[in-house]
C-alpha atoms as one frame of an Amber mdcrd trajectory, in Angstrom:
protein
  -0.125  -0.028   0.028   3.114   2.336   0.274   3.674   1.890  -3.758   2.793
   4.858  -5.770   0.149   4.772  -8.128   2.606   4.934 -11.366   4.753   1.733
  -9.850   3.657  -0.670 -12.282   6.761  -2.748 -11.050   4.009  -5.648  -9.704
   2.213  -6.339 -12.903   5.590  -6.670 -14.486   6.999  -9.148 -11.667   3.464
 -10.798 -11.531   3.572 -11.049 -15.611   7.221 -12.680 -15.363   5.678 -15.287
 -13.265   2.621 -16.062 -15.708   5.555 -16.476 -18.045   7.505 -19.031 -15.593
   4.248 -21.154 -15.724   4.291 -21.681 -19.413   8.002 -21.830 -19.983  11.512
 -21.818 -18.807  13.072 -19.376 -21.694  14.528 -16.230 -19.999  15.808 -14.262
 -22.783  15.571 -10.729 -22.336  13.711  -9.703 -25.747  11.030 -12.051 -24.843
  10.898 -11.850 -21.023  11.132  -8.326 -20.513   9.965  -7.036 -23.678   6.833
  -9.333 -22.685   6.560  -7.934 -19.125   7.178  -4.562 -20.476   3.480  -4.917
 -22.351   2.028  -6.487 -19.240   2.766  -2.708 -17.301   0.246  -1.381 -19.683
  -3.011  -3.456 -18.104  -1.887  -1.631 -14.741  -1.559   2.072 -16.331  -1.229
   4.207 -19.287   2.066   3.515 -19.807   3.073   4.172 -23.839   6.545   2.633
 -24.957   5.520   3.216 -28.876   6.162   0.458 -31.690   9.221  -0.562 -33.798
   9.573  -2.431 -36.913   9.016  -5.873 -36.820  12.564  -7.034 -37.923  12.521
  -9.209 -40.929  16.613  -9.513 -41.535  19.148 -11.613 -39.552  20.983  -8.340
 -38.883  17.421  -7.316 -37.257  16.700 -10.286 -35.913  20.338 -10.076 -34.198
  19.685  -6.478 -33.125  16.371  -7.237 -31.421  17.381 -10.819 -29.535  20.287
  -8.105 -27.881  17.420  -6.198 -26.425  15.514  -6.276 -23.007  12.842  -3.823
 -22.133  13.321  -2.120 -25.377  11.846  -5.060 -26.933   8.130  -4.044 -25.748
   7.955  -1.901 -29.075   8.367  -4.974 -31.496   5.838  -6.387 -29.127   3.540
  -3.779 -29.145   3.916  -3.448 -33.502   3.073  -7.744 -33.159   0.019  -6.746
 -31.075  -1.340  -4.337 -33.809  -0.315  -6.337 -36.717  -1.309  -9.951 -35.267
  -4.390  -9.219 -32.682  -7.488 -10.187 -33.953  -9.750 -10.231 -31.169 -11.653
  -7.500 -29.598  -9.668  -5.779 -26.402 -12.150  -6.699 -23.324 -10.803  -8.852
 -21.184 -13.043 -10.866 -18.658 -11.634 -10.005 -15.382 -13.700 -10.805 -12.084
 -15.789  -8.150 -10.875 -14.071  -7.953  -7.602 -10.581  -7.029  -9.266 -12.851
  -3.490 -10.394 -13.375  -2.857  -6.756  -9.918  -3.087  -5.849  -8.352   0.628
  -5.129  -4.731   2.058  -4.194  -4.188   4.135  -1.314  -5.187   7.212  -3.107
  -8.621   6.168  -3.938  -7.338   5.355  -7.577  -8.959   2.002  -8.894  -6.336
  -0.460  -9.730  -8.122  -1.631 -12.783  -9.823   1.178 -14.718 -11.212  -1.114
 -17.563 -11.895  -4.553 -18.999  -9.500  -3.024 -22.171  -6.481  -5.122 -22.528
  -5.407  -5.184 -26.620  -3.038  -7.873 -26.848  -4.021 -10.042 -24.023  -5.033
 -12.985 -26.272  -2.530 -12.662 -28.644  -0.031 -13.091 -25.733  -1.541 -15.908
 -24.261  -1.520 -17.879 -27.403   1.923 -16.847 -27.651   2.635 -18.250 -24.084
   0.933 -21.234 -25.241   3.125 -22.138 -28.308   6.250 -21.905 -26.095   4.857
 -24.072 -23.517   4.551 -26.640 -26.844   8.079 -25.586 -27.827   9.354 -26.313
 -24.611   8.041 -29.551 -24.506   9.399 -30.174 -27.771  13.021 -29.195 -26.806
  12.783 -30.551 -23.891  12.097 -34.178 -25.730  14.636 -33.427 -28.405  17.565
 -31.745 -26.450  16.829 -34.490 -23.173  16.016 -31.667 -20.816  14.410 -31.818
 -17.834  10.943 -29.647 -17.866  10.655 -28.243 -14.611  14.506 -28.052 -14.161
  16.150 -26.843 -16.691  19.346 -25.462 -15.974  19.422 -21.354 -15.844  22.639
 -21.124 -18.479  20.237 -22.884 -20.876  16.867 -20.451 -19.844  19.247 -17.662
 -20.595  21.084 -19.210 -23.489  20.336 -17.305 -26.749  20.779 -20.711 -28.505
  16.922 -20.769 -28.780  16.156 -17.358 -29.836  15.153 -18.500 -33.206  13.156
 -21.212 -32.316  11.158 -18.849 -29.964  10.778 -16.230 -32.691   9.465 -18.764
 -35.049   6.608 -19.901 -32.395   5.842 -16.385 -32.133   5.519 -15.601 -35.965
   3.698 -18.964 -36.046   0.640 -17.535 -33.715   0.911 -14.254 -35.735   0.024
 -15.662 -39.022  -3.794 -15.372 -40.254
């Protein structure tokens, strides 16, 4: 209750827990870029957009990003989102208020929520495939593997599969 209402860290960190529930991948462009998007659920934060990388050089630059990758995720959401932005939240969430009286959730509009969920579901499937193929234990994957750039292109391919019409 001592957090400033503009502090969106709780949404960001909570979304990391959601990500970890789906996949062990911990590459900054995926982990931090998506979590930055999650901050927008609880606040009016704007990060802008960047062109979706389409060349090997562009992908390399994107894979090297962390928090700034949110701009590509925002472009993907605009390009790939086919659903209405409304999310069915439990009614009691709309009753929650910050210590200054401001509502925690101001509305039920979350552009990209279904797209992000589909990406996480695709990564859950990819994680299963990689675990079998590479002989990894799904829930005890070594940290060095989780943070390895070795799987960047496979993760990106899964994202692009979700984005196809």
